[in-house]
Each structure stands twice: as C-alpha cells, then as structure tokens.
Amino acid sequence: MRNSIRYSVDKKGKPAHILVIRLSAMGDVAMTVPILSAIIREYAEVELTILTKKSFIPIFSGLERVQVYEADVKKRHKGLMGLWRLYQELKPFKFDAVADLHNVLRSRVLKKYFALEKIPFAQINKGRADKKALTRVKNKVFEPLKTTHQRYRDVFEQLGYPVEMPTVKPLKRLPLSKKVLELVEQDTKKWVGIAPFAAHEGKMYPLHLTQKVVDILNNTNEYKILLFGGGASEVEKMQHLAKPYSNVYSMAGKLNLSEELELISNLDVMLSMDSGNAHLAANYGIPVVTLWGVTHPYAGFYPFNQPMENALMADREKYPLIPTSVYGNKVPKGYDAVMESIKPQQVVDVLLNILKP
C-alpha cells in the first residue's frame, strides 16, 4: 500500500492512476496479469493499484508500477458498512478511474460509492448469455466465446487504453530461495510440475490415471516431478502419490504462494487441470499442458499464449453435452467418467513432445 498520492490525468485527458478490482478466484486473478503487463508496457503514464484478497498479492509481484491494496472481505470490509469503510480508505489515493474486472455485488456497491465523486468506472461484460448458450443441454451453441483476457482488455479500452496482446512478455523467472532449493535439489533433470486438483471433480483427472502418468515419467529417470496442491486432504493424497517414486516430490503444504511461484516460474512444463495453476505458469511463459473434463476452452478460460495442441479434452462424441458448465460444477448423469476418455499415454506424449530437445 502507498500513502495518499495524487496521480494527475495525462495531457490527452486519460486517467493516469487506475484502481483495478479483481477479488477472486485465483485463476481469474492470475489471468489479469498479461493485461496489466500490457497496460504498463504500452502506457508509461499509467499507475495501477490492484484491489484483491491478501492471499493473491504475490501473483502481482513481478509487475512494475503496480501496487496492491488488500480487500479484507471476511472481516474489515464485510457487508455494506465494510465496503463503505473500504471506499473511505481508497479515497485518499485520488484514483482517476476504476477498472472493475470482477463485476459482482461487492464491486457494484463500490461503483455507487465512486459515483459520488463522478469517478469513471468501467465494468467487465462477463457474457453470461453466451456462456449459458454454450453450456445448456438443449440447443447448445458450441462455438468459441470471447476469452476472459479479451474481456479484461475491453474494460481498459473503455477507459481509453486499448492494448495489443502481441506486446505482452512473460514475467521473469524468479530466483529460488534457500527453502525451495532445499526441498528441490537442483541437478541436470528437467522439472515437470503436476497440479492434479481443481475446485470441482468434473475438472479433475482421476488420481489413478495421474499415477500412471507419474509412473511413466518417473521410470525415464530424466525428470523431476513436482506435485502441487493445497488443502489438507490434497496434502495427504499427494504424499501418498509421491511416496513410491525416487523422482517425485510433493510440494503440497510445504510452500506459501510466493515460494510456489518461485518454483512454478522455473519449471520446464506444467501439467494442470482447467485451474489456477495453469494460469500462474502461463504468466511466466512456462509451457502448460491442460486437461479438460466437463469444461472446455471455448468458454474463454484457456491459459494465456498457450498453443491449443497443449490441451487434451474429453471425448465430445461420447459426451456431447460438454461443456456442461463454465466452472465444472455441473456433472450430468453418466458424465462422472468423462476424464477417463483422456488416456495417460496421450498426456505423456504431449509432455514429452515439449520436454524433448
């Protein structure tokens, strides 16, 4: 956070200090990074302040001219009074405009508060009608929608800051701390990250199939396989998955997000579900192989600047209702095993194609 500073509007009348709202979830927060990077690269006069949750602050550590303000939505900034308190805390920054990349009830309340000072406030169009058409059972419209990255771009364009995405460069790889180096000793083996979990089971590759992928990679003795995960149950499952292998290491529960980003930024490839880890790795230009179950890249959440051949999708001929939802939380009867239509050898083949010189 900064002290109260006034950023003047530039000579063309464009806002020079912009508040950017993106509170959750991790994947969506991570997807803002390429757009923010493009803004600060193309517009030297712009300063950005990101309003987000404390746990996501490390995601923005590699960006210049970007500061972060914590939204404590569980306590200090909870409810209407809490949001008024948040607005009062933000007022001294004298923002010239607000880019709302979230567009939820909280940010819509903040919009009303900022309207008191007539501060320009641009909000993301989430394309809800198009997403409903893509995911519905009857009369499904199966065609690619505008990407989330493009939707973020549109918000800044409303404020007078169009960006060209080819100018975006990946974040720089992070130096490895002593703690990370002690957990993962450096040697000549390439590093393969695997993040087998997702928020919903409809997006998760079954662990017994993940184990087959791990088994094949481990037996080459050419790669160090690093497992990423979060919750207590995931920690136990990953430890169990790693235990039989000499080249497999579970990172679950051992690192905070800053340390995980150090490691992710130094991977040779990341295998991920349709989840936040895919976007975190993509921000550093790491090749990302993604597995898609009841969700689909057409919904607009494909990792930034990743080739489509790196995506392996469940069999739509066998499961024509895919995508059944945007977030993977709706699994129709008979669709529990959609991920099993992606064979472990297929996954390994794509990984090895990236890893081989």
mmCIF file of C-alpha atoms in Angstrom:
data_model
loop_
_atom_site.group_PDB
_atom_site.id
_atom_site.type_symbol
_atom_site.label_atom_id
_atom_site.label_comp_id
_atom_site.label_asym_id
_atom_site.label_seq_id
_atom_site.Cartn_x
_atom_site.Cartn_y
_atom_site.Cartn_z
ATOM 1 C CA MET A 1 0.000 0.000 0.000
ATOM 2 C CA ARG A 2 1.027 3.598 -0.579
ATOM 3 C CA ASN A 3 0.386 6.824 1.224
ATOM 4 C CA SER A 4 -2.086 9.252 -0.283
ATOM 5 C CA ILE A 5 -0.715 10.327 -3.668
ATOM 6 C CA ARG A 6 -2.468 12.194 -6.438
ATOM 7 C CA TYR A 7 -1.752 10.925 -9.940
ATOM 8 C CA SER A 8 -2.664 13.573 -12.469
ATOM 9 C CA VAL A 9 -4.577 12.897 -15.639
ATOM 10 C CA ASP A 10 -2.289 12.874 -18.685
ATOM 11 C CA LYS A 11 -2.306 15.514 -21.411
ATOM 12 C CA LYS A 12 -4.822 13.573 -23.500
ATOM 13 C CA GLY A 13 -7.288 13.529 -20.639
ATOM 14 C CA LYS A 14 -6.862 9.823 -19.906
ATOM 15 C CA PRO A 15 -6.788 8.556 -16.307
ATOM 16 C CA ALA A 16 -3.255 8.076 -15.014
ATOM 17 C CA HIS A 17 -3.953 6.263 -11.724
ATOM 18 C CA ILE A 18 -6.412 3.389 -12.089
ATOM 19 C CA LEU A 19 -7.904 1.173 -9.410
ATOM 20 C CA VAL A 20 -8.289 -2.383 -10.708
ATOM 21 C CA ILE A 21 -10.802 -4.645 -8.923
ATOM 22 C CA ARG A 22 -10.379 -8.424 -9.088
ATOM 23 C CA LEU A 23 -11.135 -10.144 -5.788
ATOM 24 C CA SER A 24 -11.338 -13.864 -6.708
ATOM 25 C CA ALA A 25 -10.874 -16.681 -7.759
ATOM 26 C CA MET A 26 -7.158 -17.438 -8.087
ATOM 27 C CA GLY A 27 -7.302 -18.411 -11.760
ATOM 28 C CA ASP A 28 -9.285 -15.311 -12.692
ATOM 29 C CA VAL A 29 -6.934 -13.132 -10.661
ATOM 30 C CA ALA A 30 -3.922 -14.705 -12.389
ATOM 31 C CA MET A 31 -5.493 -14.044 -15.796
ATOM 32 C CA THR A 32 -5.339 -10.296 -15.170
ATOM 33 C CA VAL A 33 -1.537 -10.337 -15.226
ATOM 34 C CA PRO A 34 -0.982 -10.380 -19.025
ATOM 35 C CA ILE A 35 -3.418 -7.482 -19.456
ATOM 36 C CA LEU A 36 -1.892 -5.429 -16.656
ATOM 37 C CA SER A 37 1.530 -6.165 -18.099
ATOM 38 C CA ALA A 38 0.395 -4.884 -21.483
ATOM 39 C CA ILE A 39 -1.050 -1.707 -19.964
ATOM 40 C CA ILE A 40 2.099 -0.740 -18.065
ATOM 41 C CA ARG A 41 4.264 -1.639 -21.065
ATOM 42 C CA GLU A 42 2.318 0.425 -23.579
ATOM 43 C CA TYR A 43 1.367 3.390 -21.365
ATOM 44 C CA ALA A 44 4.254 4.890 -19.425
ATOM 45 C CA GLU A 45 1.971 7.406 -17.701
ATOM 46 C CA VAL A 46 -0.240 4.790 -16.021
ATOM 47 C CA GLU A 47 -0.039 3.615 -12.421
ATOM 48 C CA LEU A 48 -2.207 0.673 -11.338
ATOM 49 C CA THR A 49 -3.470 -0.286 -7.896
ATOM 50 C CA ILE A 50 -4.971 -3.767 -7.640
ATOM 51 C CA LEU A 51 -7.747 -4.362 -5.131
ATOM 52 C CA THR A 52 -7.693 -8.055 -4.243
ATOM 53 C CA LYS A 53 -7.534 -10.532 -1.371
ATOM 54 C CA LYS A 54 -4.400 -10.839 0.741
ATOM 55 C CA SER A 55 -3.733 -14.417 -0.394
ATOM 56 C CA PHE A 56 -3.434 -13.305 -4.033
ATOM 57 C CA ILE A 57 -0.980 -10.438 -3.526
ATOM 58 C CA PRO A 58 2.128 -12.483 -4.566
ATOM 59 C CA ILE A 59 0.614 -13.021 -8.031
ATOM 60 C CA PHE A 60 1.418 -9.392 -8.891
ATOM 61 C CA SER A 61 4.955 -9.283 -7.503
ATOM 62 C CA GLY A 62 6.604 -9.364 -10.931
ATOM 63 C CA LEU A 63 4.818 -6.292 -12.294
ATOM 64 C CA GLU A 64 6.346 -2.819 -12.296
ATOM 65 C CA ARG A 65 4.300 0.296 -11.487
ATOM 66 C CA VAL A 66 1.685 -1.915 -9.873
ATOM 67 C CA GLN A 67 0.763 -1.758 -6.216
ATOM 68 C CA VAL A 68 -1.759 -3.899 -4.352
ATOM 69 C CA TYR A 69 -4.391 -2.953 -1.779
ATOM 70 C CA GLU A 70 -5.893 -5.702 0.368
ATOM 71 C CA ALA A 71 -9.648 -6.211 0.473
ATOM 72 C CA ASP A 72 -10.491 -7.940 3.748
ATOM 73 C CA VAL A 73 -13.959 -9.093 2.669
ATOM 74 C CA LYS A 74 -14.311 -11.569 5.546
ATOM 75 C CA LYS A 75 -13.855 -9.026 8.344
ATOM 76 C CA ARG A 76 -12.933 -5.339 7.962
ATOM 77 C CA HIS A 77 -14.587 -4.835 4.581
ATOM 78 C CA LYS A 78 -17.544 -7.191 5.004
ATOM 79 C CA GLY A 79 -21.063 -6.025 4.145
ATOM 80 C CA LEU A 80 -22.298 -2.581 3.146
ATOM 81 C CA MET A 81 -20.631 -0.838 6.072
ATOM 82 C CA GLY A 82 -17.392 -2.683 5.431
ATOM 83 C CA LEU A 83 -17.443 -1.671 1.760
ATOM 84 C CA TRP A 84 -18.097 1.937 2.781
ATOM 85 C CA ARG A 85 -15.077 1.673 5.077
ATOM 86 C CA LEU A 86 -13.055 0.275 2.149
ATOM 87 C CA TYR A 87 -14.174 3.152 -0.070
ATOM 88 C CA GLN A 88 -13.136 5.665 2.580
ATOM 89 C CA GLU A 89 -9.712 4.001 2.764
ATOM 90 C CA LEU A 90 -9.357 4.204 -1.025
ATOM 91 C CA LYS A 91 -10.494 7.836 -1.412
ATOM 92 C CA PRO A 92 -7.143 9.416 -0.388
ATOM 93 C CA PHE A 93 -5.449 7.733 -3.346
ATOM 94 C CA LYS A 94 -7.420 10.068 -5.632
ATOM 95 C CA PHE A 95 -7.985 7.472 -8.343
ATOM 96 C CA ASP A 96 -8.740 8.845 -11.778
ATOM 97 C CA ALA A 97 -10.751 5.778 -12.841
ATOM 98 C CA VAL A 98 -11.770 2.279 -11.791
ATOM 99 C CA ALA A 99 -11.446 -0.872 -13.899
ATOM 100 C CA ASP A 100 -13.800 -3.483 -12.463
ATOM 101 C CA LEU A 101 -12.610 -6.875 -13.747
ATOM 102 C CA HIS A 102 -14.914 -8.739 -11.354
ATOM 103 C CA ASN A 103 -18.428 -7.249 -11.646
ATOM 104 C CA VAL A 104 -20.020 -8.871 -8.609
ATOM 105 C CA LEU A 105 -22.266 -7.427 -5.903
ATOM 106 C CA ARG A 106 -19.326 -6.042 -3.894
ATOM 107 C CA SER A 107 -17.827 -4.184 -6.838
ATOM 108 C CA ARG A 108 -21.237 -2.915 -7.925
ATOM 109 C CA VAL A 109 -21.704 -1.404 -4.464
ATOM 110 C CA LEU A 110 -18.275 0.219 -4.765
ATOM 111 C CA LYS A 111 -19.369 1.615 -8.116
ATOM 112 C CA LYS A 112 -22.161 3.524 -6.401
ATOM 113 C CA TYR A 113 -19.718 4.926 -3.860
ATOM 114 C CA PHE A 114 -17.224 6.051 -6.510
ATOM 115 C CA ALA A 115 -20.115 7.633 -8.426
ATOM 116 C CA LEU A 116 -20.392 10.139 -5.559
ATOM 117 C CA GLU A 117 -17.194 11.733 -6.885
ATOM 118 C CA LYS A 118 -18.063 11.022 -10.527
ATOM 119 C CA ILE A 119 -15.008 8.815 -10.991
ATOM 120 C CA PRO A 120 -15.179 6.859 -14.286
ATOM 121 C CA PHE A 121 -15.997 3.219 -13.581
ATOM 122 C CA ALA A 122 -15.737 0.575 -16.350
ATOM 123 C CA GLN A 123 -17.001 -2.964 -15.712
ATOM 124 C CA ILE A 124 -16.362 -6.302 -17.370
ATOM 125 C CA ASN A 125 -19.093 -7.847 -19.504
ATOM 126 C CA LYS A 126 -18.967 -11.492 -18.477
ATOM 127 C CA GLY A 127 -21.016 -12.673 -21.453
ATOM 128 C CA ARG A 128 -23.415 -14.621 -19.283
ATOM 129 C CA ALA A 129 -25.977 -15.197 -22.069
ATOM 130 C CA ASP A 130 -23.344 -16.605 -24.425
ATOM 131 C CA LYS A 131 -21.939 -18.858 -21.695
ATOM 132 C CA LYS A 132 -25.436 -20.107 -20.915
ATOM 133 C CA ALA A 133 -25.941 -20.949 -24.600
ATOM 134 C CA LEU A 134 -22.614 -22.790 -24.688
ATOM 135 C CA THR A 135 -23.350 -24.913 -21.609
ATOM 136 C CA ARG A 136 -27.088 -25.627 -21.893
ATOM 137 C CA VAL A 137 -28.388 -29.105 -22.713
ATOM 138 C CA LYS A 138 -30.863 -28.190 -25.466
ATOM 139 C CA ASN A 139 -29.995 -26.015 -28.461
ATOM 140 C CA LYS A 140 -26.379 -25.773 -27.357
ATOM 141 C CA VAL A 141 -24.365 -23.191 -29.308
ATOM 142 C CA PHE A 142 -20.961 -24.843 -29.478
ATOM 143 C CA GLU A 143 -18.616 -22.116 -30.620
ATOM 144 C CA PRO A 144 -15.674 -20.270 -29.051
ATOM 145 C CA LEU A 145 -16.572 -17.278 -26.921
ATOM 146 C CA LYS A 146 -14.576 -14.151 -26.266
ATOM 147 C CA THR A 147 -11.682 -15.017 -23.946
ATOM 148 C CA THR A 148 -11.504 -13.701 -20.404
ATOM 149 C CA HIS A 149 -8.277 -11.931 -21.369
ATOM 150 C CA GLN A 150 -10.181 -10.130 -24.140
ATOM 151 C CA ARG A 151 -12.960 -9.209 -21.729
ATOM 152 C CA TYR A 152 -10.352 -7.667 -19.409
ATOM 153 C CA ARG A 153 -8.880 -5.797 -22.386
ATOM 154 C CA ASP A 154 -12.321 -4.403 -23.210
ATOM 155 C CA VAL A 155 -12.588 -2.813 -19.757
ATOM 156 C CA PHE A 156 -9.349 -0.881 -20.214
ATOM 157 C CA GLU A 157 -10.360 0.088 -23.735
ATOM 158 C CA GLN A 158 -13.475 1.717 -22.255
ATOM 159 C CA LEU A 159 -11.118 3.864 -20.189
ATOM 160 C CA GLY A 160 -9.113 4.850 -23.273
ATOM 161 C CA TYR A 161 -6.349 2.258 -23.039
ATOM 162 C CA PRO A 162 -6.567 -0.280 -25.864
ATOM 163 C CA VAL A 163 -3.728 -2.839 -25.799
ATOM 164 C CA GLU A 164 -2.168 -5.130 -28.356
ATOM 165 C CA MET A 165 -1.509 -8.524 -26.788
ATOM 166 C CA PRO A 166 1.476 -9.442 -29.013
ATOM 167 C CA THR A 167 3.447 -6.883 -26.987
ATOM 168 C CA VAL A 168 2.993 -8.890 -23.773
ATOM 169 C CA LYS A 169 6.125 -10.547 -22.466
ATOM 170 C CA PRO A 170 6.125 -13.276 -19.808
ATOM 171 C CA LEU A 171 7.076 -12.397 -16.263
ATOM 172 C CA LYS A 172 10.720 -13.026 -15.450
ATOM 173 C CA ARG A 173 11.640 -16.296 -13.770
ATOM 174 C CA LEU A 174 12.032 -15.828 -10.035
ATOM 175 C CA PRO A 175 15.204 -16.636 -8.087
ATOM 176 C CA LEU A 176 14.866 -19.740 -5.958
ATOM 177 C CA SER A 177 15.029 -19.194 -2.211
ATOM 178 C CA LYS A 178 17.103 -21.353 0.097
ATOM 179 C CA LYS A 179 13.962 -23.087 1.362
ATOM 180 C CA VAL A 180 12.832 -24.075 -2.133
ATOM 181 C CA LEU A 181 16.320 -25.244 -3.099
ATOM 182 C CA GLU A 182 16.478 -27.444 -0.026
ATOM 183 C CA LEU A 183 13.167 -29.069 -0.964
ATOM 184 C CA VAL A 184 14.039 -29.493 -4.634
ATOM 185 C CA GLU A 185 17.725 -30.036 -5.182
ATOM 186 C CA GLN A 186 18.995 -28.709 -8.489
ATOM 187 C CA ASP A 187 20.525 -31.239 -10.853
ATOM 188 C CA THR A 188 20.507 -31.985 -14.582
ATOM 189 C CA LYS A 189 16.932 -33.319 -14.619
ATOM 190 C CA LYS A 190 14.172 -31.228 -16.130
ATOM 191 C CA TRP A 191 11.364 -30.155 -13.811
ATOM 192 C CA VAL A 192 7.791 -31.276 -14.511
ATOM 193 C CA GLY A 193 5.066 -29.674 -12.420
ATOM 194 C CA ILE A 194 1.807 -31.562 -11.957
ATOM 195 C CA ALA A 195 -1.262 -29.940 -10.374
ATOM 196 C CA PRO A 196 -3.856 -32.739 -10.346
ATOM 197 C CA PHE A 197 -6.588 -30.993 -8.375
ATOM 198 C CA ALA A 198 -9.313 -28.498 -9.268
ATOM 199 C CA ALA A 199 -12.185 -26.767 -7.491
ATOM 200 C CA HIS A 200 -14.703 -29.317 -8.800
ATOM 201 C CA GLU A 201 -14.403 -33.028 -9.520
ATOM 202 C CA GLY A 202 -15.766 -32.513 -13.036
ATOM 203 C CA LYS A 203 -12.416 -30.887 -13.887
ATOM 204 C CA MET A 204 -10.135 -33.409 -12.151
ATOM 205 C CA TYR A 205 -8.142 -36.139 -13.846
ATOM 206 C CA PRO A 206 -8.637 -39.297 -11.726
ATOM 207 C CA LEU A 207 -5.709 -39.842 -9.383
ATOM 208 C CA HIS A 208 -5.207 -43.449 -10.504
ATOM 209 C CA LEU A 209 -4.659 -42.150 -14.057
ATOM 210 C CA THR A 210 -2.418 -39.347 -12.818
ATOM 211 C CA GLN A 211 -0.362 -42.025 -11.096
ATOM 212 C CA LYS A 212 0.101 -43.808 -14.421
ATOM 213 C CA VAL A 213 1.418 -40.574 -15.939
ATOM 214 C CA VAL A 214 3.755 -40.134 -12.972
ATOM 215 C CA ASP A 215 4.881 -43.742 -13.234
ATOM 216 C CA ILE A 216 5.895 -43.409 -16.890
ATOM 217 C CA LEU A 217 7.749 -40.133 -16.326
ATOM 218 C CA ASN A 218 9.496 -41.396 -13.194
ATOM 219 C CA ASN A 219 10.749 -44.523 -14.936
ATOM 220 C CA THR A 220 12.607 -42.484 -17.559
ATOM 221 C CA ASN A 221 14.854 -41.171 -14.763
ATOM 222 C CA GLU A 222 15.170 -37.958 -16.808
ATOM 223 C CA TYR A 223 12.686 -35.750 -14.972
ATOM 224 C CA LYS A 224 11.984 -34.448 -11.506
ATOM 225 C CA ILE A 225 8.211 -34.481 -10.948
ATOM 226 C CA LEU A 226 6.886 -31.822 -8.561
ATOM 227 C CA LEU A 227 3.322 -32.154 -7.275
ATOM 228 C CA PHE A 228 1.313 -29.022 -6.430
ATOM 229 C CA GLY A 229 -1.818 -28.822 -4.274
ATOM 230 C CA GLY A 230 -3.459 -27.002 -1.396
ATOM 231 C CA GLY A 231 -5.924 -28.350 1.176
ATOM 232 C CA ALA A 232 -5.203 -30.847 3.941
ATOM 233 C CA SER A 233 -6.788 -33.748 2.057
ATOM 234 C CA GLU A 234 -4.742 -32.867 -1.024
ATOM 235 C CA VAL A 235 -1.528 -32.861 1.003
ATOM 236 C CA GLU A 236 -2.168 -36.406 2.181
ATOM 237 C CA LYS A 237 -3.106 -37.646 -1.294
ATOM 238 C CA MET A 238 -0.008 -36.120 -2.867
ATOM 239 C CA GLN A 239 2.302 -37.533 -0.251
ATOM 240 C CA HIS A 240 0.792 -40.943 -0.948
ATOM 241 C CA LEU A 241 1.191 -40.411 -4.688
ATOM 242 C CA ALA A 242 4.855 -39.398 -4.387
ATOM 243 C CA LYS A 243 5.953 -41.994 -1.823
ATOM 244 C CA PRO A 244 6.784 -44.953 -4.131
ATOM 245 C CA TYR A 245 8.928 -42.908 -6.518
ATOM 246 C CA SER A 246 12.500 -41.673 -6.412
ATOM 247 C CA ASN A 247 11.934 -38.745 -8.772
ATOM 248 C CA VAL A 248 8.607 -37.467 -7.427
ATOM 249 C CA TYR A 249 8.303 -34.741 -4.769
ATOM 250 C CA SER A 250 5.127 -33.416 -3.165
ATOM 251 C CA MET A 251 5.198 -29.661 -2.630
ATOM 252 C CA ALA A 252 1.702 -29.631 -1.125
ATOM 253 C CA GLY A 253 1.561 -27.889 2.236
ATOM 254 C CA LYS A 254 5.284 -27.076 2.214
ATOM 255 C CA LEU A 255 5.319 -23.716 0.432
ATOM 256 C CA ASN A 256 3.392 -20.458 0.587
ATOM 257 C CA LEU A 257 2.177 -18.909 -2.670
ATOM 258 C CA SER A 258 5.290 -16.734 -3.121
ATOM 259 C CA GLU A 259 7.505 -19.810 -2.823
ATOM 260 C CA GLU A 260 5.265 -21.830 -5.128
ATOM 261 C CA LEU A 261 5.576 -19.083 -7.743
ATOM 262 C CA GLU A 262 9.370 -19.268 -7.457
ATOM 263 C CA LEU A 263 9.171 -22.950 -8.293
ATOM 264 C CA ILE A 264 6.478 -22.643 -10.964
ATOM 265 C CA SER A 265 8.450 -19.932 -12.756
ATOM 266 C CA ASN A 266 11.411 -22.318 -13.077
ATOM 267 C CA LEU A 267 9.536 -25.375 -14.386
ATOM 268 C CA ASP A 268 10.163 -26.867 -17.800
ATOM 269 C CA VAL A 269 6.482 -27.770 -18.182
ATOM 270 C CA MET A 270 3.303 -27.698 -16.085
ATOM 271 C CA LEU A 271 0.528 -30.306 -16.301
ATOM 272 C CA SER A 272 -2.669 -28.829 -14.898
ATOM 273 C CA MET A 273 -6.408 -29.168 -14.953
ATOM 274 C CA ASP A 274 -8.599 -26.255 -16.013
ATOM 275 C CA SER A 275 -7.440 -24.488 -12.846
ATOM 276 C CA GLY A 276 -5.451 -21.617 -11.381
ATOM 277 C CA ASN A 277 -2.074 -23.352 -11.635
ATOM 278 C CA ALA A 278 -2.349 -23.345 -15.428
ATOM 279 C CA HIS A 279 -2.681 -19.550 -15.449
ATOM 280 C CA LEU A 280 0.071 -18.993 -12.902
ATOM 281 C CA ALA A 281 2.518 -20.998 -15.015
ATOM 282 C CA ALA A 282 1.400 -19.370 -18.274
ATOM 283 C CA ASN A 283 2.176 -15.921 -16.837
ATOM 284 C CA TYR A 284 5.845 -16.928 -16.682
ATOM 285 C CA GLY A 285 5.851 -18.337 -20.200
ATOM 286 C CA ILE A 286 6.075 -21.930 -18.956
ATOM 287 C CA PRO A 287 4.602 -24.489 -21.403
ATOM 288 C CA VAL A 288 1.303 -25.657 -19.916
ATOM 289 C CA VAL A 289 -0.490 -28.898 -20.770
ATOM 290 C CA THR A 290 -4.132 -28.694 -19.704
ATOM 291 C CA LEU A 291 -6.712 -31.450 -19.228
ATOM 292 C CA TRP A 292 -10.387 -30.635 -19.731
ATOM 293 C CA GLY A 293 -13.310 -32.684 -18.402
ATOM 294 C CA VAL A 294 -16.826 -31.222 -18.319
ATOM 295 C CA THR A 295 -15.435 -27.748 -19.066
ATOM 296 C CA HIS A 296 -13.983 -26.620 -22.405
ATOM 297 C CA PRO A 297 -11.591 -23.934 -23.715
ATOM 298 C CA TYR A 298 -14.465 -22.429 -25.723
ATOM 299 C CA ALA A 299 -15.772 -20.828 -22.506
ATOM 300 C CA GLY A 300 -12.810 -18.435 -22.602
ATOM 301 C CA PHE A 301 -10.566 -19.610 -19.780
ATOM 302 C CA TYR A 302 -7.694 -21.043 -21.792
ATOM 303 C CA PRO A 303 -4.213 -20.179 -20.401
ATOM 304 C CA PHE A 304 -2.628 -17.145 -21.994
ATOM 305 C CA ASN A 305 -0.499 -17.619 -25.111
ATOM 306 C CA GLN A 306 -0.538 -21.429 -24.935
ATOM 307 C CA PRO A 307 -0.858 -23.446 -28.168
ATOM 308 C CA MET A 308 -4.137 -25.341 -28.463
ATOM 309 C CA GLU A 309 -2.269 -28.594 -29.128
ATOM 310 C CA ASN A 310 -1.283 -28.483 -25.461
ATOM 311 C CA ALA A 311 -4.938 -29.016 -24.485
ATOM 312 C CA LEU A 312 -6.330 -32.528 -24.096
ATOM 313 C CA MET A 313 -10.108 -32.682 -23.952
ATOM 314 C CA ALA A 314 -12.629 -35.336 -23.010
ATOM 315 C CA ASP A 315 -14.328 -37.126 -25.900
ATOM 316 C CA ARG A 316 -17.256 -34.958 -27.066
ATOM 317 C CA GLU A 317 -18.515 -37.658 -29.418
ATOM 318 C CA LYS A 318 -19.127 -39.843 -26.386
ATOM 319 C CA TYR A 319 -20.097 -36.912 -24.128
ATOM 320 C CA PRO A 320 -21.836 -34.375 -26.414
ATOM 321 C CA LEU A 321 -23.133 -32.180 -23.561
ATOM 322 C CA ILE A 322 -19.591 -30.923 -22.876
ATOM 323 C CA PRO A 323 -19.176 -28.215 -21.722
ATOM 324 C CA THR A 324 -21.832 -28.794 -19.078
ATOM 325 C CA SER A 325 -20.861 -25.688 -17.126
ATOM 326 C CA VAL A 326 -18.306 -22.899 -17.125
ATOM 327 C CA TYR A 327 -16.779 -23.844 -13.780
ATOM 328 C CA GLY A 328 -17.100 -27.643 -13.814
ATOM 329 C CA ASN A 329 -19.660 -27.747 -11.011
ATOM 330 C CA LYS A 330 -22.407 -29.459 -13.061
ATOM 331 C CA VAL A 331 -21.869 -33.122 -13.928
ATOM 332 C CA PRO A 332 -24.871 -34.723 -15.695
ATOM 333 C CA LYS A 333 -25.832 -38.321 -15.105
ATOM 334 C CA GLY A 334 -23.408 -40.595 -16.926
ATOM 335 C CA TYR A 335 -20.683 -37.944 -17.119
ATOM 336 C CA ASP A 336 -18.751 -38.906 -13.997
ATOM 337 C CA ALA A 337 -16.026 -40.627 -16.023
ATOM 338 C CA VAL A 338 -15.516 -38.064 -18.801
ATOM 339 C CA MET A 339 -11.864 -37.536 -17.872
ATOM 340 C CA GLU A 340 -11.145 -41.236 -18.341
ATOM 341 C CA SER A 341 -11.535 -40.721 -22.080
ATOM 342 C CA ILE A 342 -8.139 -38.981 -21.917
ATOM 343 C CA LYS A 343 -5.581 -41.776 -21.757
ATOM 344 C CA PRO A 344 -2.398 -41.431 -19.671
ATOM 345 C CA GLN A 345 -0.190 -42.177 -22.672
ATOM 346 C CA GLN A 346 -1.789 -39.259 -24.534
ATOM 347 C CA VAL A 347 -0.830 -36.983 -21.668
ATOM 348 C CA VAL A 348 2.708 -38.335 -21.542
ATOM 349 C CA ASP A 349 3.140 -37.972 -25.302
ATOM 350 C CA VAL A 350 2.261 -34.257 -25.182
ATOM 351 C CA LEU A 351 4.555 -33.690 -22.210
ATOM 352 C CA LEU A 352 7.474 -35.487 -23.833
ATOM 353 C CA ASN A 353 6.975 -33.581 -27.069
ATOM 354 C CA ILE A 354 7.570 -30.390 -25.075
ATOM 355 C CA LEU A 355 10.397 -31.763 -22.942
ATOM 356 C CA LYS A 356 12.454 -33.433 -25.639
ATOM 357 C CA PRO A 357 15.087 -31.174 -27.271
#
